[in-house]
Amino acid sequence: MRRLIACFLAPAVMAFPALGAEKVTTFTLDNGLEAVVLEDHRAPVVMHMLWYKAGAADEDPGVSGIAHFLEHLLFKATDKLEAGEFSAIVEANGGSDNAFTSWDYTGYHQRIAADRLDLVMGMEANRMRNLRLTEEDVETERKVILEERAQRTDSDPGALFGEQRSAAQYLNHPYGRPIIGWRHEMTELSRDDALEFYRKFYAPNAAVLIVAGDVDPAEVEELAKKHYGPLAPTEGLQERTRPQEPPQLAERRIVYEDPQAAQPYVIRSYKAPERDAGDQETAAALTMLAEILGGSGQTSVLGRALQLDSTKAVYTSAYYSGVNYDDTTFGMFIVPTPGLSLQEGEDAMDAVVAQFMEDGVDPAHLARVKSQIRASLIYAQDDVSSLGREYGAALTSGLTVKDVQDWPAILEAVTEDDIMKAARQVFDRKNAVTGWFRKPQTKEVSQ
C-alpha cells in the first residue's frame, strides 16, 4: 500500500474469465456475513480470508492508526486462545497466516491444507467477537507499531514525502491520513479506542468471507453457518459515509528535501474517479491510459520519448488504482537523467503529455497493451490467493461479484476515444499535486 508505483491489473480477461461463473459461488448468512467461494481443485490447499469493511479511512478523527493497531491486537488472546496461539496452531498444521490494513479494509488470511478449513474458520470466527485485551497487551503492541513506523516511515524520506503528498491531495477526506497513523496520535491510542473500533466493525454484517481453493461450496456454507452463523451483528451499522473533499481550486506543490534523498524525482497526481458498482468504464479507460503513458520503459509514451529517444530520464512511469471506496488518484513521475534539473524533468514530462493529448492513442499501441494485460491476467488465474485478494478488495470497496466478473470485458471494450476522454477529464492541473523530491539545495527554485 505504501509503494510509489501502484498499477492495478484485473484477475481475468474476456476470453479467459476469472474463474468461470460455475466456479464462483456466493451466499449470505442471516447475520449479514457475505461469502464468496472460489473453487480450484488443482491442489489440496485452501485460502481462508476474512475481510472487514473498515480501514484507516473509517477511523474517527484523533485516533489515526487504530485500524492497523487493532490488526496487531487481534493476535492476542480470545476467550478460547492465548496470545500468539492462533498463529502457532496454524503453523503446527503446516499452514501460514497474516493480516493487512488498507484505507478501505482490514483482512486476515490463512493458507492451509483443505482438510484444515474447519479448524482455521473456527479460530477466525472466534476472534471476530471474543477478543480479550489487557492493558499490558495494548502497551506492548503500541511499542511495536511505533517501532514499525520508525523503521518504515520516519527513517525513510520517500515514505515521509508520500505522507506529505497524500495530506496535500486530501485536505478533508481521511485518505489524507497515513494508514499506520500520525505518530503523535499513535502514542495515545488506548484499549478503549481499540475496543470501540472492534465492537463496531468486527461483526458479520461488516465482513466478507472469501474461501478459495480445493473446497466444495456446499460444505463451505455449512462450515460458515456453524462458525460464523451464531455471531451477533452490530445493530444499527450504517453505510460508510466519510468527509468528502471540497472543490480544489488550484494546483498544490511540494518540495521535499532530505539529505538521505538518494534519487531526485518529480511526481504529479490528479484526483480521479474510482471503479463504481455498475459503472466501471471510466476506470477501465484510466487503467489503459496508465499503461499507455507509463507502463513500460521500452514501449510506453513517456518511456519512449524520455528514456529512449531523448535520454532525459532514467525512469518514467504512470499509475492508477481504481479499487477504492472513494475517489482515487492518477499519477505519473519522472526520474531525470543526472545533470538535468527537476524543473527541466517536469517540463519534459509535461511536453510529452501535451503532445500525447494532441496526437491521441496509437491503435497499435493499445492493441499491444491489451495483449499484455491479457497475458498477465491469465497468469493471475494460477494463484488462488491473488484471486481471493481481488474479490476481497473489490467487495470491501463498494463493488460486487458481478463487477469483478464484468471487469475483463469492460477493459477489452476500451477504445482510443474512451482513453482520450478520460485523460481530458483527469488532466486538470487545478486538481493536481506536484511534488519534488531531492537533497537540500539552494540553486534550484520551484515555481
C-alpha angles and dihedrals in degrees: 000000000000096000118122093227119050116170115174120219122182122233097245150013134230094261092044109036118206096258109333117263090261089059096055119074126179135189138162125217122225090254091059102261110149117211136191123190118199112192121214115157099179093103132020092246133112134198112211113194131177115193124191121208091230131088141147092303090060095059122112116248113274098030101075111168096030093119091054092041090054090050087061093044093054088076090064125089129313129185088275106029135054121230109288094009094109095064092038091057092047091050093046088056093053097259139114133223140189144156140219141193129212133170091266105032149013120218140192124192143178128194110203145140111297093242089061095060092103090055099051094039090054093051093046092049090049094058093046091079108004108063115147113203127185127195087246090057091052094046093049095046093044088061088051095054092044089053089047090054091047092053101038103032117011093050094043115077091194091056092048089050089052091053091051092049092050090050089052093045094052113037095169109009116089091237082085091070121083116251092231090049137240109295096233090056095041091060089060100046109128141195089255091053091053095046093047091055091042096051093048102045108020093082136111093250090057096046141083121206117209119188115180130176140036098001141122112235094220091053091047090053091050091050091048091052089049097049108022099026097078094052117107119237123231106265117232095010106167132207111274113271119179135182108272130217122265115231111288108231102182141023114267120220132195131188109195116190127187131161088228094056100123100182123029117219145162121232129182127187129188130199108257137177119260128222108285126199108270092000112075102132097101091046090052091052090050090049089056092043091056091052094047095047100040114354097111133022089216102047110015122103094247094040096051094045100042106024102034111021102035103013089219092135137043090201139010133174146162128211142189132171116189100184099099132120091227136021115317134192140260114210146178134186144184134208102205122221112263109275093032115106122233089246090055090047092050091047091050092050091048092049092054092049091048090052090048090053088055097043099040128205120330105232092215091052091050090051090053092049091051090049091051092049090049091054094047092048092051090054089049090063090070092067116069089187090059092048091048091052090049093056094039095052092046097049093047091049097057101272129118135226088256090054090054091049093045094049097084093054091046090052091048092052096054112123133199090255091052090055095049091047090053091047092053090049095052106032098082112132090208087068095045138100114206119194134190119202118194149122117283112281141152105209100070117064123190121230 
